[in-house]
Amino acid sequence: MDFDDSEGKAVLTVYVEREPDEGYVLHVEHLAAPLRVNGTLLRLSPAPHVDRDAADFRRITAARTAATKAQAELDAAVSAARANGDSWEVIGAALGTSARTARERFGNTPGRP
């Protein structure tokens, strides 16, 4: 989330990133002055880069999220196709690959038929 000043210039950008261990990290960028929360000065270390834009970071995280959702949808579609009786040949053709490659990629995961 970007916070702008009265001239529309980004004063700071804040975003939360989920860590693999189920924790979260709060990121603050574009910070040009000390940050106070409820009157308490927060000391940030290392100092944030004032001249960086978080657009690339946001683009990467959005793409990663989209790829994760797309992979989950593909997994579900292949599982449904197998459950409905489609052969690996049909699934491979839909994936643009061979039946063997499709089976190797999707057939050996626990929980899949």
CSV table of N, CA and C in Angstrom, one decimal:
chain,number,residue,atom,x,y,z
A,1,MET,N,0.8,-1.1,0.0
A,1,MET,CA,0.0,0.0,0.0
A,1,MET,C,0.9,1.2,0.0
A,2,ASP,N,0.6,2.1,-0.9
A,2,ASP,CA,1.4,3.4,-1.0
A,2,ASP,C,0.7,4.5,-0.2
A,3,PHE,N,1.5,5.3,0.5
A,3,PHE,CA,1.0,6.4,1.2
A,3,PHE,C,1.6,7.6,0.6
A,4,ASP,N,0.8,8.5,0.1
A,4,ASP,CA,1.2,9.7,-0.6
A,4,ASP,C,1.1,11.0,0.2
A,5,ASP,N,1.9,12.0,-0.1
A,5,ASP,CA,1.8,13.3,0.5
A,5,ASP,C,0.8,14.1,-0.3
A,6,SER,N,0.7,15.4,0.1
A,6,SER,CA,-0.4,16.2,-0.5
A,6,SER,C,-0.1,16.5,-2.0
A,7,GLU,N,1.1,16.3,-2.4
A,7,GLU,CA,1.5,16.5,-3.8
A,7,GLU,C,1.4,15.2,-4.7
A,8,GLY,N,0.9,14.1,-4.0
A,8,GLY,CA,0.8,12.9,-4.8
A,8,GLY,C,2.1,12.0,-4.8
A,9,LYS,N,3.1,12.5,-4.2
A,9,LYS,CA,4.4,11.7,-4.2
A,9,LYS,C,4.4,10.7,-3.1
A,10,ALA,N,4.9,9.5,-3.4
A,10,ALA,CA,4.9,8.4,-2.4
A,10,ALA,C,5.8,8.8,-1.2
A,11,VAL,N,5.2,8.8,0.0
A,11,VAL,CA,6.0,9.0,1.2
A,11,VAL,C,6.6,7.7,1.7
A,12,LEU,N,5.8,6.7,1.6
A,12,LEU,CA,6.3,5.4,2.0
A,12,LEU,C,5.4,4.3,1.4
A,13,THR,N,5.9,3.1,1.2
A,13,THR,CA,5.2,1.9,0.7
A,13,THR,C,5.3,0.9,1.8
A,14,VAL,N,4.2,0.3,2.2
A,14,VAL,CA,4.1,-0.8,3.2
A,14,VAL,C,3.5,-2.0,2.6
A,15,TYR,N,4.1,-3.1,2.8
A,15,TYR,CA,3.6,-4.4,2.3
A,15,TYR,C,4.0,-5.5,3.3
A,16,VAL,N,3.2,-6.6,3.3
A,16,VAL,CA,3.4,-7.7,4.2
A,16,VAL,C,3.7,-8.9,3.3
A,17,GLU,N,4.8,-9.6,3.7
A,17,GLU,CA,5.2,-10.8,2.9
A,17,GLU,C,5.1,-12.0,3.8
A,18,ARG,N,4.5,-13.1,3.3
A,18,ARG,CA,4.4,-14.3,4.1
A,18,ARG,C,5.7,-15.1,3.9
A,19,GLU,N,6.2,-15.6,5.0
A,19,GLU,CA,7.4,-16.3,5.1
A,19,GLU,C,7.1,-17.8,4.9
A,20,PRO,N,8.0,-18.6,4.4
A,20,PRO,CA,7.7,-20.1,4.3
A,20,PRO,C,7.4,-20.8,5.6
A,21,ASP,N,7.9,-20.2,6.7
A,21,ASP,CA,7.6,-20.8,8.0
A,21,ASP,C,6.3,-20.3,8.7
A,22,GLU,N,5.4,-19.8,7.8
A,22,GLU,CA,4.1,-19.3,8.3
A,22,GLU,C,4.2,-18.0,9.0
A,23,GLY,N,5.3,-17.4,9.1
A,23,GLY,CA,5.4,-16.0,9.7
A,23,GLY,C,5.2,-15.0,8.7
A,24,TYR,N,5.2,-13.7,9.1
A,24,TYR,CA,5.0,-12.6,8.2
A,24,TYR,C,6.1,-11.5,8.5
A,25,VAL,N,6.5,-10.8,7.4
A,25,VAL,CA,7.5,-9.8,7.5
A,25,VAL,C,6.8,-8.5,7.0
A,26,LEU,N,6.9,-7.4,7.7
A,26,LEU,CA,6.3,-6.1,7.3
A,26,LEU,C,7.5,-5.3,6.7
A,27,HIS,N,7.3,-4.9,5.4
A,27,HIS,CA,8.3,-4.1,4.7
A,27,HIS,C,7.8,-2.7,4.6
A,28,VAL,N,8.7,-1.8,4.8
A,28,VAL,CA,8.4,-0.3,4.6
A,28,VAL,C,9.5,0.2,3.7
A,29,GLU,N,9.1,0.8,2.6
A,29,GLU,CA,10.0,1.4,1.6
A,29,GLU,C,9.6,2.9,1.4
A,30,HIS,N,10.5,3.6,0.8
A,30,HIS,CA,10.4,5.0,0.5
A,30,HIS,C,10.4,5.9,1.7
A,31,LEU,N,10.8,5.4,2.8
A,31,LEU,CA,10.7,6.2,4.1
A,31,LEU,C,11.8,7.2,4.1
A,32,ALA,N,11.4,8.5,4.1
A,32,ALA,CA,12.3,9.6,4.1
A,32,ALA,C,12.5,10.2,5.5
A,33,ALA,N,11.7,9.9,6.4
A,33,ALA,CA,11.8,10.4,7.8
A,33,ALA,C,11.6,9.3,8.8
A,34,PRO,N,12.0,9.5,10.0
A,34,PRO,CA,11.7,8.5,11.0
A,34,PRO,C,10.3,8.1,11.1
A,35,LEU,N,10.0,6.9,11.4
A,35,LEU,CA,8.7,6.3,11.5
A,35,LEU,C,8.3,6.3,13.0
A,36,ARG,N,7.1,6.9,13.3
A,36,ARG,CA,6.6,6.8,14.7
A,36,ARG,C,5.2,6.1,14.6
A,37,VAL,N,5.0,5.2,15.5
A,37,VAL,CA,3.8,4.5,15.7
A,37,VAL,C,3.3,4.8,17.1
A,38,ASN,N,2.1,5.5,17.2
A,38,ASN,CA,1.6,5.9,18.5
A,38,ASN,C,2.6,6.6,19.3
A,39,GLY,N,3.4,7.5,18.6
A,39,GLY,CA,4.4,8.3,19.3
A,39,GLY,C,5.7,7.6,19.6
A,40,THR,N,5.8,6.3,19.3
A,40,THR,CA,7.0,5.6,19.6
A,40,THR,C,7.8,5.5,18.3
A,41,LEU,N,9.1,5.9,18.4
A,41,LEU,CA,10.0,5.9,17.2
A,41,LEU,C,10.4,4.5,17.0
A,42,LEU,N,10.2,4.0,15.7
A,42,LEU,CA,10.7,2.7,15.3
A,42,LEU,C,12.0,2.9,14.6
A,43,ARG,N,13.0,2.2,15.0
A,43,ARG,CA,14.3,2.2,14.4
A,43,ARG,C,14.3,1.1,13.4
A,44,LEU,N,14.5,1.4,12.1
A,44,LEU,CA,14.5,0.4,11.1
A,44,LEU,C,16.0,0.1,10.7
A,45,SER,N,16.3,-1.1,10.6
A,45,SER,CA,17.7,-1.5,10.3
A,45,SER,C,17.6,-2.7,9.3
A,46,PRO,N,18.3,-2.7,8.2
A,46,PRO,CA,19.0,-1.5,7.7
A,46,PRO,C,18.1,-0.4,7.2
A,47,ALA,N,18.6,0.7,7.0
A,47,ALA,CA,17.8,1.9,6.6
A,47,ALA,C,17.2,1.6,5.2
A,48,PRO,N,15.9,1.9,5.0
A,48,PRO,CA,15.3,1.6,3.7
A,48,PRO,C,15.9,2.5,2.7
A,49,HIS,N,15.8,2.0,1.4
A,49,HIS,CA,16.2,2.8,0.3
A,49,HIS,C,15.1,3.7,-0.1
A,50,VAL,N,15.4,5.0,0.0
A,50,VAL,CA,14.4,6.0,-0.4
A,50,VAL,C,14.2,6.1,-1.9
A,51,ASP,N,15.2,5.8,-2.7
A,51,ASP,CA,15.1,5.9,-4.1
A,51,ASP,C,14.6,4.7,-4.9
A,52,ARG,N,14.1,3.7,-4.2
A,52,ARG,CA,13.6,2.5,-4.8
A,52,ARG,C,12.1,2.5,-4.9
A,53,ASP,N,11.6,2.0,-5.9
A,53,ASP,CA,10.2,1.8,-6.1
A,53,ASP,C,9.8,0.3,-5.9
A,54,ALA,N,8.7,0.1,-5.2
A,54,ALA,CA,8.4,-1.3,-4.9
A,54,ALA,C,7.6,-2.0,-6.0
A,55,ALA,N,7.4,-1.3,-7.2
A,55,ALA,CA,6.6,-1.8,-8.3
A,55,ALA,C,7.1,-3.2,-8.7
A,56,ASP,N,8.4,-3.3,-8.9
A,56,ASP,CA,9.0,-4.6,-9.3
A,56,ASP,C,8.7,-5.7,-8.3
A,57,PHE,N,8.9,-5.4,-7.0
A,57,PHE,CA,8.6,-6.4,-6.0
A,57,PHE,C,7.1,-6.8,-6.1
A,58,ARG,N,6.3,-5.8,-6.2
A,58,ARG,CA,4.8,-6.1,-6.2
A,58,ARG,C,4.5,-7.0,-7.5
A,59,ARG,N,5.1,-6.7,-8.6
A,59,ARG,CA,4.9,-7.4,-9.8
A,59,ARG,C,5.3,-8.9,-9.6
A,60,ILE,N,6.5,-9.1,-9.0
A,60,ILE,CA,7.0,-10.4,-8.8
A,60,ILE,C,6.1,-11.2,-7.9
A,61,THR,N,5.7,-10.6,-6.8
A,61,THR,CA,4.8,-11.3,-5.8
A,61,THR,C,3.5,-11.6,-6.4
A,62,ALA,N,2.9,-10.7,-7.3
A,62,ALA,CA,1.7,-10.9,-7.9
A,62,ALA,C,1.8,-12.1,-8.9
A,63,ALA,N,2.9,-12.1,-9.7
A,63,ALA,CA,3.1,-13.2,-10.6
A,63,ALA,C,3.3,-14.5,-9.9
A,64,ARG,N,4.0,-14.5,-8.8
A,64,ARG,CA,4.2,-15.7,-8.0
A,64,ARG,C,2.8,-16.2,-7.5
A,65,THR,N,2.0,-15.3,-7.0
A,65,THR,CA,0.7,-15.7,-6.5
A,65,THR,C,-0.2,-16.3,-7.6
A,66,ALA,N,-0.1,-15.6,-8.8
A,66,ALA,CA,-0.9,-16.1,-10.0
A,66,ALA,C,-0.4,-17.5,-10.4
A,67,ALA,N,0.9,-17.7,-10.4
A,67,ALA,CA,1.5,-19.0,-10.8
A,67,ALA,C,1.1,-20.1,-9.8
A,68,THR,N,1.1,-19.8,-8.5
A,68,THR,CA,0.6,-20.7,-7.5
A,68,THR,C,-0.8,-21.1,-7.7
A,69,LYS,N,-1.7,-20.1,-8.0
A,69,LYS,CA,-3.1,-20.4,-8.2
A,69,LYS,C,-3.3,-21.2,-9.5
A,70,ALA,N,-2.5,-20.8,-10.6
A,70,ALA,CA,-2.6,-21.5,-11.8
A,70,ALA,C,-2.2,-23.0,-11.7
A,71,GLN,N,-1.1,-23.2,-10.9
A,71,GLN,CA,-0.6,-24.6,-10.7
A,71,GLN,C,-1.7,-25.4,-9.9
A,72,ALA,N,-2.3,-24.8,-8.9
A,72,ALA,CA,-3.3,-25.5,-8.2
A,72,ALA,C,-4.5,-25.8,-9.1
A,73,GLU,N,-4.9,-24.9,-9.9
A,73,GLU,CA,-6.0,-25.2,-10.9
A,73,GLU,C,-5.6,-26.3,-11.8
A,74,LEU,N,-4.4,-26.3,-12.3
A,74,LEU,CA,-3.9,-27.3,-13.3
A,74,LEU,C,-3.9,-28.7,-12.6
A,75,ASP,N,-3.4,-28.7,-11.3
A,75,ASP,CA,-3.5,-30.0,-10.5
A,75,ASP,C,-4.9,-30.5,-10.4
A,76,ALA,N,-5.8,-29.6,-10.0
A,76,ALA,CA,-7.2,-30.0,-9.8
A,76,ALA,C,-7.8,-30.4,-11.1
A,77,ALA,N,-7.5,-29.8,-12.2
A,77,ALA,CA,-8.1,-30.2,-13.5
A,77,ALA,C,-7.6,-31.6,-13.9
A,78,VAL,N,-6.3,-31.8,-13.7
A,78,VAL,CA,-5.8,-33.1,-14.1
A,78,VAL,C,-6.4,-34.2,-13.2
A,79,SER,N,-6.5,-33.9,-11.9
A,79,SER,CA,-7.0,-34.9,-11.0
A,79,SER,C,-8.5,-35.2,-11.3
A,80,ALA,N,-9.2,-34.1,-11.7
A,80,ALA,CA,-10.6,-34.3,-12.1
A,80,ALA,C,-10.7,-35.2,-13.4
A,81,ALA,N,-9.8,-34.9,-14.3
A,81,ALA,CA,-9.8,-35.6,-15.6
A,81,ALA,C,-9.6,-37.1,-15.3
A,82,ARG,N,-8.6,-37.4,-14.5
A,82,ARG,CA,-8.3,-38.8,-14.2
A,82,ARG,C,-9.5,-39.4,-13.4
A,83,ALA,N,-10.1,-38.7,-12.5
A,83,ALA,CA,-11.2,-39.3,-11.7
A,83,ALA,C,-12.4,-39.5,-12.6
A,84,ASN,N,-12.5,-38.8,-13.7
A,84,ASN,CA,-13.6,-38.9,-14.7
A,84,ASN,C,-13.3,-39.9,-15.8
A,85,GLY,N,-12.1,-40.5,-15.7
A,85,GLY,CA,-11.8,-41.6,-16.6
A,85,GLY,C,-10.9,-41.2,-17.8
A,86,ASP,N,-10.5,-40.0,-17.9
A,86,ASP,CA,-9.6,-39.6,-19.0
A,86,ASP,C,-8.3,-40.3,-18.9
A,87,SER,N,-7.7,-40.7,-20.1
A,87,SER,CA,-6.5,-41.4,-20.1
A,87,SER,C,-5.3,-40.4,-20.0
A,88,TRP,N,-4.1,-40.9,-19.8
A,88,TRP,CA,-2.9,-40.1,-19.8
A,88,TRP,C,-2.6,-39.6,-21.2
A,89,GLU,N,-3.1,-40.3,-22.2
A,89,GLU,CA,-2.9,-39.8,-23.6
A,89,GLU,C,-3.7,-38.5,-23.8
A,90,VAL,N,-4.9,-38.5,-23.3
A,90,VAL,CA,-5.8,-37.4,-23.5
A,90,VAL,C,-5.3,-36.2,-22.7
A,91,ILE,N,-4.9,-36.5,-21.4
A,91,ILE,CA,-4.3,-35.4,-20.6
A,91,ILE,C,-3.0,-34.9,-21.2
A,92,GLY,N,-2.2,-35.8,-21.6
A,92,GLY,CA,-0.9,-35.3,-22.3
A,92,GLY,C,-1.2,-34.4,-23.5
A,93,ALA,N,-2.1,-34.8,-24.3
A,93,ALA,CA,-2.5,-34.0,-25.4
A,93,ALA,C,-3.0,-32.6,-25.0
A,94,ALA,N,-3.8,-32.5,-24.0
A,94,ALA,CA,-4.3,-31.2,-23.5
A,94,ALA,C,-3.1,-30.4,-22.9
A,95,LEU,N,-2.1,-31.0,-22.4
A,95,LEU,CA,-0.9,-30.3,-21.8
A,95,LEU,C,0.1,-30.0,-22.9
A,96,GLY,N,-0.1,-30.6,-24.1
A,96,GLY,CA,0.9,-30.4,-25.1
A,96,GLY,C,2.2,-31.2,-24.9
A,97,THR,N,2.0,-32.4,-24.3
A,97,THR,CA,3.1,-33.2,-24.0
A,97,THR,C,2.7,-34.7,-24.2
A,98,SER,N,3.6,-35.6,-23.9
A,98,SER,CA,3.3,-37.0,-24.1
A,98,SER,C,2.5,-37.5,-22.9
A,99,ALA,N,1.9,-38.7,-23.0
A,99,ALA,CA,1.2,-39.3,-21.9
A,99,ALA,C,2.2,-39.7,-20.8
A,100,ARG,N,3.4,-40.1,-21.2
A,100,ARG,CA,4.4,-40.5,-20.2
A,100,ARG,C,4.8,-39.3,-19.4
A,101,THR,N,5.1,-38.2,-20.0
A,101,THR,CA,5.5,-37.0,-19.3
A,101,THR,C,4.4,-36.5,-18.4
A,102,ALA,N,3.1,-36.5,-18.9
A,102,ALA,CA,2.0,-36.1,-18.1
A,102,ALA,C,1.8,-37.0,-16.8
A,103,ARG,N,2.0,-38.3,-17.0
A,103,ARG,CA,1.9,-39.2,-15.9
A,103,ARG,C,3.0,-39.0,-14.9
A,104,GLU,N,4.2,-38.8,-15.4
A,104,GLU,CA,5.3,-38.6,-14.5
A,104,GLU,C,5.2,-37.3,-13.7
A,105,ARG,N,4.6,-36.3,-14.3
A,105,ARG,CA,4.4,-35.0,-13.7
A,105,ARG,C,3.3,-35.0,-12.7
A,106,PHE,N,2.2,-35.6,-13.0
A,106,PHE,CA,1.0,-35.5,-12.2
A,106,PHE,C,0.5,-36.8,-11.6
A,107,GLY,N,1.1,-38.0,-12.0
A,107,GLY,CA,0.6,-39.2,-11.5
A,107,GLY,C,1.1,-39.8,-10.3
A,108,ASN,N,2.3,-39.3,-9.8
A,108,ASN,CA,3.0,-39.8,-8.7
A,108,ASN,C,2.8,-39.0,-7.4
A,109,THR,N,2.0,-38.0,-7.4
A,109,THR,CA,1.8,-37.2,-6.2
A,109,THR,C,0.8,-37.9,-5.3
A,110,PRO,N,1.1,-38.0,-4.0
A,110,PRO,CA,0.1,-38.5,-3.1
A,110,PRO,C,-1.2,-37.8,-3.1
A,111,GLY,N,-2.3,-38.5,-3.1
A,111,GLY,CA,-3.6,-37.9,-3.1
A,111,GLY,C,-4.2,-37.9,-4.5
A,112,ARG,N,-3.4,-38.1,-5.5
A,112,ARG,CA,-3.9,-38.1,-6.9
A,112,ARG,C,-4.2,-39.6,-7.3
A,113,PRO,N,-5.3,-39.8,-8.1
A,113,PRO,CA,-5.6,-41.1,-8.5
A,113,PRO,C,-4.6,-41.6,-9.6
